[in-house]
Coordinates of C-alpha atoms in Angstrom, one line a residue:
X29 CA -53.6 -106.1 -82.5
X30 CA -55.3 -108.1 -79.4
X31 CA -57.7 -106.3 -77.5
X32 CA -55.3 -106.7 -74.6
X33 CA -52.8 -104.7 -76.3
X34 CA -55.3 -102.0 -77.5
X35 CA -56.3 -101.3 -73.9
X36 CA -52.8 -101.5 -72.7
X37 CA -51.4 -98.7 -75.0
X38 CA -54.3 -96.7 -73.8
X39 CA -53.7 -97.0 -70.6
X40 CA -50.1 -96.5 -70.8
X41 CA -51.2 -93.5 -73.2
X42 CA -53.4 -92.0 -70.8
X43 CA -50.3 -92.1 -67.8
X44 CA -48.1 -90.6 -70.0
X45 CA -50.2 -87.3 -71.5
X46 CA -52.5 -87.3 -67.9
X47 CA -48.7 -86.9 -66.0
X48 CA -47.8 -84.3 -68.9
X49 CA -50.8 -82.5 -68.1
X50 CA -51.0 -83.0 -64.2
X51 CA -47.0 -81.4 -64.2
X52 CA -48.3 -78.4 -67.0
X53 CA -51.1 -77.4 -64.5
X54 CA -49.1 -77.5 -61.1
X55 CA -46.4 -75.4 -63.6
X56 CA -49.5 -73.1 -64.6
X57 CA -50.4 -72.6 -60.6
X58 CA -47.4 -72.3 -59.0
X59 CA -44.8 -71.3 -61.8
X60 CA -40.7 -71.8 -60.6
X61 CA -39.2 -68.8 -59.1
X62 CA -36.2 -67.9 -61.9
X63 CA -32.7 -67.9 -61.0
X64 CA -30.6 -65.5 -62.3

């Protein structure tokens, strides 16, 4: 692979798990009320 692809994918892959983990921490802090 080029180097441009190498840093592409990890900067794609560091969106992707850094958006995962920004959306588990705001879960963590401020959890959904449940509706039942």
């Amino acid at each position: 692979m080029t180097p441009i692809a190498i840093s592409m994918m990890l900067i794609t892959m560091l969106i992707v798990w850094g958006g995962l983990a920004v959306a588990l921490a705001n879960l963590m802090r401020n959890p959904d009320p449940e509706d039942d």
